XYZ file of C-alpha atoms in Angstrom:
584
model
C 54.115 34.449 67.787
C 53.555 34.188 64.064
C 52.032 30.906 63.024
C 50.080 29.571 60.110
C 46.485 28.849 61.033
C 44.582 26.604 58.651
C 40.837 27.007 58.580
C 38.390 25.089 56.460
C 35.339 27.158 55.691
C 32.380 26.192 53.571
C 31.809 28.088 50.379
C 28.559 29.934 50.632
C 25.930 31.544 48.403
C 24.383 34.873 49.212
C 22.163 34.565 52.258
C 19.278 36.822 53.255
C 21.561 38.453 55.795
C 24.250 39.154 53.181
C 21.787 40.583 50.699
C 20.488 42.935 53.355
C 23.940 44.088 54.385
C 24.897 47.639 53.539
C 28.324 48.083 52.013
C 30.368 51.253 52.132
C 29.684 53.581 49.205
C 31.634 53.354 45.960
C 32.517 57.032 45.488
C 35.056 56.448 42.738
C 32.583 54.685 40.496
C 32.596 51.093 39.272
C 34.976 50.643 36.367
C 36.632 54.061 36.716
C 40.414 54.138 36.991
C 40.510 57.830 37.923
C 41.322 59.052 40.448
C 44.101 56.724 41.588
C 42.865 56.736 45.194
C 39.266 56.373 46.335
C 39.949 57.444 49.907
C 42.933 59.844 50.011
C 42.724 63.388 48.654
C 46.041 64.408 47.067
C 47.353 66.792 44.430
C 50.328 68.303 42.540
C 51.676 64.949 41.304
C 55.201 64.001 40.333
C 56.547 60.549 39.476
C 59.470 58.260 38.713
C 59.932 54.750 37.339
C 62.028 52.350 39.377
C 62.455 48.558 39.222
C 59.317 48.024 37.166
C 57.068 50.226 39.283
C 55.731 53.734 38.858
C 55.946 55.818 42.042
C 53.694 58.884 42.324
C 54.115 61.566 44.984
C 51.746 64.429 45.778
C 50.646 67.145 48.168
C 48.679 65.631 51.048
C 45.313 67.385 50.742
C 43.873 64.703 52.998
C 45.842 66.061 55.931
C 44.072 69.394 55.470
C 40.762 67.569 54.952
C 41.053 65.838 58.326
C 42.388 68.932 60.111
C 39.323 70.851 58.882
C 36.997 68.101 60.122
C 36.018 67.261 56.530
C 34.469 70.633 55.818
C 35.370 74.107 54.614
C 37.787 75.147 51.898
C 41.267 73.750 51.465
C 43.580 76.561 52.564
C 46.663 74.305 52.225
C 48.062 75.507 55.575
C 47.855 72.077 57.229
C 49.622 70.183 54.436
C 52.811 69.084 56.163
C 53.487 65.732 54.523
C 53.705 64.109 51.088
C 51.721 61.065 49.946
C 53.331 58.137 48.118
C 51.591 55.652 45.795
C 52.974 53.074 43.383
C 51.723 50.695 40.687
C 53.025 48.212 38.154
C 49.791 47.948 36.144
C 48.430 51.571 36.110
C 45.118 50.568 37.726
C 45.810 48.882 41.073
C 47.707 51.355 43.278
C 49.613 50.664 46.491
C 49.436 53.367 49.161
C 52.790 53.592 50.946
C 51.728 56.180 53.493
C 53.175 59.649 53.826
C 56.527 61.378 54.182
C 56.475 63.453 57.364
C 58.197 66.601 56.119
C 57.318 68.526 59.279
C 59.338 66.075 61.339
C 62.193 65.759 58.855
C 62.634 69.522 58.414
C 61.990 70.636 61.986
C 65.637 71.675 62.345
C 65.685 74.060 59.395
C 67.341 77.368 60.276
C 65.248 80.575 60.101
C 66.233 83.937 58.653
C 64.919 87.481 58.811
C 62.174 86.697 56.297
C 61.923 82.928 56.658
C 60.785 81.297 59.889
C 61.766 77.715 59.118
C 59.601 74.834 57.946
C 55.907 75.595 57.471
C 54.254 73.393 54.834
C 55.135 71.030 51.974
C 53.491 71.520 48.590
C 54.000 70.338 45.021
C 56.830 67.772 45.175
C 59.107 66.839 42.274
C 61.220 63.688 42.324
C 64.078 62.027 40.475
C 66.678 59.314 41.044
C 70.064 58.161 39.824
C 72.588 55.408 40.407
C 75.729 56.714 42.082
C 78.656 54.833 40.539
C 81.004 56.060 43.266
C 78.983 54.699 46.185
C 77.282 51.909 44.230
C 73.922 53.026 45.632
C 70.704 54.315 44.110
C 69.869 57.842 45.261
C 66.445 59.512 45.323
C 65.875 63.252 45.555
C 62.529 64.809 46.439
C 62.051 68.583 46.105
C 59.072 70.515 47.480
C 58.085 74.101 48.172
C 57.703 75.526 51.652
C 54.782 77.746 50.709
C 56.098 80.618 48.558
C 59.336 80.902 50.569
C 61.399 78.540 48.434
C 62.349 74.950 47.653
C 63.676 72.279 50.008
C 65.094 68.847 49.229
C 64.950 65.393 50.838
C 67.182 62.418 50.065
C 66.783 58.633 50.340
C 68.136 55.315 49.067
C 64.672 53.957 48.251
C 61.649 55.476 46.511
C 59.683 55.121 49.758
C 62.405 56.165 52.173
C 63.454 56.529 54.842
C 64.022 60.149 53.868
C 66.424 62.648 55.395
C 66.925 66.380 55.010
C 70.521 66.839 53.797
C 70.373 70.617 54.345
C 69.614 72.710 57.396
C 67.602 75.196 55.357
C 65.815 75.680 52.054
C 67.892 74.942 48.956
C 66.293 77.756 46.910
C 65.364 81.014 48.652
C 64.766 84.672 47.855
C 68.526 85.081 48.299
C 69.431 82.512 45.629
C 71.179 84.285 42.721
C 68.735 84.856 39.893
C 65.679 83.744 41.913
C 62.497 85.758 42.361
C 62.774 88.400 45.065
C 60.666 88.746 48.165
C 57.513 90.758 47.634
C 57.193 89.997 43.918
C 56.957 86.496 42.462
C 57.236 83.206 44.358
C 59.996 80.580 44.348
C 57.813 77.501 44.515
C 56.493 74.479 42.542
C 59.854 72.840 41.723
C 60.501 70.586 38.747
C 63.617 68.412 38.512
C 65.292 66.310 35.829
C 68.699 64.728 35.192
C 70.067 64.873 31.649
C 72.120 62.285 29.768
C 75.325 63.815 31.118
C 74.193 63.209 34.680
C 73.614 66.903 35.341
C 70.621 67.881 37.476
C 68.353 70.822 36.674
C 65.604 72.475 38.690
C 62.803 74.750 37.496
C 60.708 76.808 39.899
C 58.699 80.029 40.256
C 55.188 81.316 39.938
C 52.403 83.796 40.541
C 53.242 87.324 39.487
C 50.676 89.671 37.928
C 47.968 87.428 36.497
C 47.090 89.970 33.829
C 50.588 89.897 32.322
C 51.579 88.141 29.123
C 55.055 87.568 30.624
C 54.911 87.489 34.442
C 58.662 86.681 34.343
C 58.406 84.298 37.272
C 59.660 81.076 35.616
C 63.232 80.077 36.534
C 65.693 77.263 35.876
C 68.965 76.569 37.662
C 71.709 73.989 37.359
C 72.299 71.735 40.370
C 75.637 70.728 41.833
C 76.674 67.048 41.586
C 75.294 66.507 45.097
C 71.801 67.416 43.762
C 71.242 69.225 47.080
C 72.624 72.672 46.164
C 72.344 75.062 43.231
C 75.299 75.588 40.901
C 75.438 79.205 39.784
C 72.639 81.619 39.087
C 69.074 80.853 38.042
C 67.876 82.307 34.740
C 64.448 83.263 33.452
C 62.476 81.008 31.136
C 60.461 83.288 28.823
C 57.200 81.392 29.346
C 54.120 83.158 27.963
C 51.122 83.302 30.321
C 53.140 81.517 33.018
C 51.352 80.928 36.319
C 52.852 77.983 38.300
C 53.152 74.144 38.336
C 56.668 73.833 36.885
C 58.037 70.418 35.909
C 60.993 69.273 33.809
C 61.652 66.318 31.521
C 64.633 65.373 29.380
C 63.369 63.869 26.108
C 65.367 63.102 22.979
C 68.296 65.259 24.052
C 66.064 68.252 24.786
C 64.876 69.883 28.007
C 61.087 69.959 28.175
C 59.613 72.492 30.608
C 55.907 72.257 31.497
C 53.786 74.785 33.391
C 50.236 75.943 34.087
C 49.105 79.030 32.181
C 47.432 82.068 33.732
C 44.131 83.745 32.864
C 45.459 86.930 31.267
C 43.957 88.336 28.068
C 45.222 86.614 24.918
C 45.121 89.855 22.887
C 48.922 89.873 22.403
C 49.126 86.337 21.067
C 49.167 87.245 17.370
C 52.188 89.474 17.948
C 53.938 86.636 19.772
C 53.173 84.269 16.896
C 54.761 86.628 14.386
C 57.832 87.337 16.525
C 58.502 83.640 17.136
C 57.341 82.309 13.763
C 54.807 79.887 15.226
C 51.247 79.024 14.226
C 50.162 77.454 17.516
C 46.911 78.804 18.946
C 46.886 80.668 22.248
C 46.494 78.361 25.262
C 43.358 78.638 27.348
C 43.551 79.712 30.971
C 44.689 77.005 33.362
C 46.027 74.719 30.629
C 49.325 72.843 30.843
C 51.818 74.313 28.356
C 55.327 73.265 27.389
C 58.547 74.745 26.027
C 61.658 73.028 24.680
C 65.379 73.945 24.783
C 68.758 72.356 24.093
C 70.598 75.034 26.101
C 68.548 75.615 29.258
C 70.586 78.523 30.690
C 70.114 80.504 27.483
C 66.704 82.206 27.695
C 66.658 82.743 23.917
C 66.913 78.980 23.317
C 63.486 78.219 24.807
C 60.793 77.584 22.185
C 57.110 77.601 23.071
C 55.505 74.477 21.559
C 51.843 74.276 22.609
C 49.533 73.288 25.418
C 49.090 69.564 25.979
C 46.977 69.399 29.147
C 43.388 70.721 29.072
C 42.365 73.159 31.770
C 40.663 71.954 34.926
C 38.518 73.821 37.432
C 40.871 75.825 39.634
C 44.639 75.585 39.451
C 46.268 72.922 37.300
C 49.348 70.852 38.065
C 50.654 67.844 36.180
C 53.675 65.687 35.425
C 54.642 64.038 32.136
C 56.003 60.543 32.864
C 57.300 57.678 30.765
C 56.561 54.237 32.209
C 57.114 50.856 30.564
C 57.769 52.602 27.261
C 54.572 54.692 27.211
C 53.886 58.266 28.308
C 51.284 59.341 30.850
C 49.822 62.676 31.894
C 49.514 62.635 35.693
C 47.425 65.511 37.041
C 44.916 66.509 39.695
C 41.278 67.481 39.548
C 39.330 69.460 42.119
C 36.987 66.902 43.636
C 34.787 66.418 40.591
C 34.745 62.678 41.266
C 35.330 61.892 44.926
C 34.439 65.086 46.728
C 31.257 65.746 44.782
C 30.114 62.146 45.232
C 30.775 62.301 48.966
C 28.930 65.608 49.309
C 25.979 64.289 47.347
C 25.808 61.281 49.666
C 26.048 63.427 52.778
C 29.324 61.823 53.856
C 31.089 65.192 53.680
C 29.850 68.605 54.739
C 28.434 70.640 51.857
C 30.956 73.387 52.601
C 33.952 71.178 51.782
C 35.814 72.527 48.780
C 38.995 72.163 46.703
C 40.177 68.826 48.097
C 41.884 67.418 45.044
C 42.520 63.954 43.597
C 45.362 62.640 41.435
C 44.398 61.166 38.042
C 46.243 59.579 35.100
C 45.555 59.495 31.373
C 47.738 58.170 28.596
C 49.374 60.578 26.159
C 51.653 60.331 23.134
C 55.114 61.872 22.806
C 57.307 62.054 19.713
C 60.713 61.699 21.327
C 62.645 62.707 18.208
C 60.965 66.123 18.163
C 60.011 66.358 21.867
C 56.404 66.942 20.825
C 53.602 66.154 23.283
C 50.112 65.438 21.973
C 47.001 66.898 23.544
C 45.662 64.687 26.339
C 42.047 63.607 26.779
C 40.969 63.741 30.418
C 38.333 61.293 31.629
C 37.314 59.146 34.586
C 38.062 55.989 32.633
C 41.758 56.725 33.094
C 44.694 54.665 31.891
C 44.285 51.079 30.700
C 45.620 48.224 32.805
C 48.925 47.055 31.277
C 49.323 43.752 33.142
C 47.257 41.350 35.204
C 47.640 40.785 38.932
C 49.375 37.576 39.966
C 47.290 36.034 42.781
C 50.041 33.538 43.639
C 52.328 36.271 45.004
C 51.698 38.166 48.214
C 49.602 41.229 47.429
C 49.522 43.998 50.010
C 46.060 44.950 51.230
C 46.959 48.577 50.457
C 47.038 47.620 46.760
C 43.661 48.307 45.176
C 41.830 49.874 42.265
C 39.154 51.283 44.545
C 37.635 50.678 47.969
C 34.972 51.692 50.440
C 35.129 52.226 54.196
C 38.878 51.560 54.348
C 41.413 53.310 56.588
C 45.185 52.898 56.711
C 47.279 52.350 59.799
C 50.941 51.783 60.497
C 51.344 48.353 62.053
C 54.660 49.219 63.707
C 53.074 52.018 65.744
C 49.697 50.523 66.573
C 48.989 50.383 70.300
C 46.048 48.760 71.971
C 43.045 51.073 72.338
C 44.915 53.868 70.517
C 43.719 55.474 67.300
C 46.518 56.738 65.060
C 46.188 58.941 62.000
C 48.365 57.445 59.300
C 48.720 60.731 57.479
C 51.707 61.743 59.563
C 53.745 58.554 59.370
C 56.844 57.958 57.269
C 56.235 56.152 53.989
C 58.965 53.684 54.962
C 56.825 52.135 57.688
C 54.869 48.924 57.239
C 51.260 49.644 56.372
C 48.068 47.763 57.063
C 44.423 48.237 56.181
C 41.804 48.724 58.879
C 38.328 47.470 57.964
C 34.938 46.997 59.584
C 31.622 45.461 58.567
C 30.755 46.718 55.093
C 34.310 47.729 54.206
C 35.642 46.412 50.906
C 38.643 46.442 48.571
C 38.550 45.952 44.802
C 41.532 44.534 42.863
C 41.135 44.392 39.098
C 42.147 41.709 36.568
C 43.462 38.983 38.839
C 44.747 36.193 36.582
C 44.415 32.651 37.971
C 45.993 31.113 34.880
C 44.820 28.456 32.440
C 46.244 25.286 33.988
C 45.978 24.298 37.629
C 44.178 27.281 39.147
C 44.009 27.858 42.924
C 42.876 25.542 45.697
C 43.652 27.707 48.777
C 43.238 31.330 49.796
C 45.559 32.900 52.356
C 44.687 36.023 54.345
C 47.278 37.663 56.575
C 45.152 39.410 59.180
C 44.402 39.920 62.839
C 41.149 40.402 64.712
C 37.980 38.339 64.518
C 35.717 38.415 61.519
C 34.517 37.066 58.192
C 35.698 38.146 54.772
C 34.064 37.397 51.438
C 36.000 36.951 48.216
C 33.671 38.142 45.484
C 33.719 38.638 41.724
C 31.163 41.449 41.934
C 30.224 44.194 44.365
C 27.063 42.503 45.614
C 26.747 39.306 47.637
C 25.671 37.250 44.609
C 29.276 37.342 43.462
C 30.582 35.606 46.602
C 32.835 32.685 45.679
C 34.546 32.119 49.024
C 34.190 33.149 52.657
C 36.953 32.898 55.218
C 36.538 33.137 58.997
C 39.512 34.164 61.107
C 40.425 35.018 64.666
C 43.831 35.947 66.028
C 45.313 38.597 68.288
C 48.455 38.923 66.168
C 48.984 38.878 62.423
C 48.682 35.288 61.207
C 48.221 33.550 57.872
C 44.670 32.220 57.798
C 44.179 29.648 55.041
C 40.915 28.658 53.391
C 40.989 25.249 51.706
C 38.687 25.469 48.698
C 36.333 22.462 48.278
C 36.805 20.450 45.094
C 33.402 21.411 43.683
C 34.396 25.088 43.781
C 37.830 24.798 42.166
C 36.514 25.827 38.750
C 35.834 29.285 40.189
C 39.597 29.776 40.516
C 40.731 28.485 37.154
C 40.750 30.017 33.681
C 39.554 33.263 35.236
C 40.720 36.865 35.015
C 38.586 38.321 37.760
C 37.879 41.662 39.332
C 38.013 40.575 42.957
C 36.287 42.216 45.899
C 37.382 41.516 49.471
C 34.437 42.366 51.727
C 34.300 42.245 55.536
C 30.887 40.872 56.504
C 31.402 40.335 60.236
C 33.724 41.810 62.843
C 34.979 45.172 64.028
C 38.485 46.651 63.821
C 39.711 43.975 61.445
C 43.285 44.513 60.263
C 44.346 43.073 56.918
C 47.976 43.102 55.824
C 48.159 40.938 52.685
C 46.565 38.119 50.707
C 47.456 35.445 48.150
C 46.156 32.247 46.547
C 48.004 28.935 46.347
C 48.070 26.991 43.120
C 46.450 23.571 43.088
C 49.011 20.945 44.016
C 51.583 23.395 45.344
C 53.324 22.724 48.639
C 52.140 24.357 51.838
C 53.106 27.902 52.739
C 56.808 28.186 53.432
C 57.591 28.292 57.108
C 59.588 31.171 58.469
C 63.328 30.832 57.972
C 65.886 32.089 60.468
C 68.665 32.438 57.901
C 69.105 34.265 54.626
C 70.804 33.260 51.386
C 74.060 34.835 50.286
C 72.621 36.030 46.959
C 69.448 37.496 48.415
C 67.895 40.931 48.796
C 65.687 41.816 51.760
C 62.520 43.922 51.687
C 60.243 45.055 54.487
C 56.561 44.173 54.308
C 55.704 47.383 52.458
C 58.169 46.610 49.663
C 61.040 48.836 50.783
C 64.410 47.353 49.880
C 66.653 47.055 52.954
C 70.367 47.720 52.675
C 72.937 45.978 54.776
C 73.380 49.095 56.835
C 69.719 49.316 57.798
C 68.770 47.855 61.156
C 65.655 45.701 61.078
C 64.179 43.281 63.566
C 61.345 40.887 62.857
C 59.774 39.523 59.677
C 61.054 40.601 56.265
C 60.669 39.248 52.737
C 63.745 37.639 51.197
C 64.038 37.448 47.416
C 66.772 35.158 46.132
C 67.805 33.164 43.065
C 68.520 29.429 43.360
C 71.226 27.466 41.563
C 68.889 26.953 38.581
C 68.337 30.679 38.132
C 64.781 30.560 39.499
C 63.704 33.495 41.646
C 61.990 32.819 44.986
C 60.434 34.815 47.820
C 60.056 33.704 51.429
C 59.444 35.124 54.867
C 62.555 35.481 57.018
C 63.033 36.350 60.668
C 65.877 38.787 61.279
C 67.299 39.581 64.661
C 69.551 42.557 63.967
């Protein structure tokens, strides 16, 4: 069923037909690294670092966008899933699909004031290694509108996720929480301290004209991380509005939140009472407080604001990755949505569909001090190059045009499936048509042998250009392919073109120039002189670890049938990857 199909295709210059071809619009903007996705609206970010990758989770604004037929305001009522992205270089992001919270929490029990699951907003995530079970555990918290906070659990950053509780973990009935009819118990923020103790902040809204709305809360979590331990206490956060998150930095608890738009007339009194010189934060800025005794309200010290205000509500997460700190936040369509509206691709009435962005910041860990962040479309710098000699998922990109995502395990002939309701644990693929394109930045072919073959794992019939620029003049290779199932189509690069794939760090574009309903799963190059693509193996090594095609690590207890990726170390200590057929 799966076979390697070798095709030899001539390298071609830009023809009249190619020059005349219209490509899908570049709404993100050439060279911009913000937002992280050029085709999925998402917001309220949270993040974790795991095995050399940064995983970012957010509210799925795109689900609302599609439910509203790409017009009208975002009312948030149709957001019933959570998006998942990851990166190892801060510029090229892999879309892992969505976590279907509606499905996972369908069995939640109602109460007199709470009717069960409704929506999923503003996630917060953390993970730990459980020494007792020997497993890594991931915990994802989210708010069910203003009703309270629920929790999901997994053994991988991309699932599969389960709901360990039959109801919300934090409700109006939680000791110390906000009460029904006043402030909300939403926008959770989680962290685990050096003693292995979990903490959760939450709360928001309240009278917007108040200096102290008294809506901010923090509570200790039980060792299970799925239940509260004792009563929540107030955090005396001035001008508190919402968007709570927690970090543990240098032995201190760092609480971040979005400020409200109340008058700052009382600020001078607050400065005197707390012996601080910090200026009053502007409305909608991201502020932070620090404590070494989180359940003691008097221990919390207001430090400053570190995140500039954005149009509308603000929500961000402070994340350390590869030794550097990043401010991960959302904007309100100033890049994608406005560009789409200007082009006529989206109805002019569409509003408040947000996008997740990242900018670098600086943190003094010894004092838990966060510097003010500069927000821009340039975004974070790329911290490593892409290795073209490893399989790269088609869902990994810096930007794109005309691209949709589909779940290859659920695709049925003549059936259109919205991917924005599928579990993030499923295998993803990219659906493209004529004019669709993907951009991957800083692909490093090395300084020695370079590449002599290009491999495209795809199905359908079509042509795909490999380009070093957006227009057809940058075409350096064209591959033709045709198959009804996913196959590895290989382009053998003629000798006179080999220099194009050597000593080059390229921004590559993969452009479909012919064909309809083309499905692309992954791509790679083969180094000059390397052996042919490894054939499928029917056995695994004893020292190996298995992953599905979307990068999810498979445990021994997980049932899986079909093709997986095996990573193993040989007797010389060299790591290898190969395709393996499992028949569990």
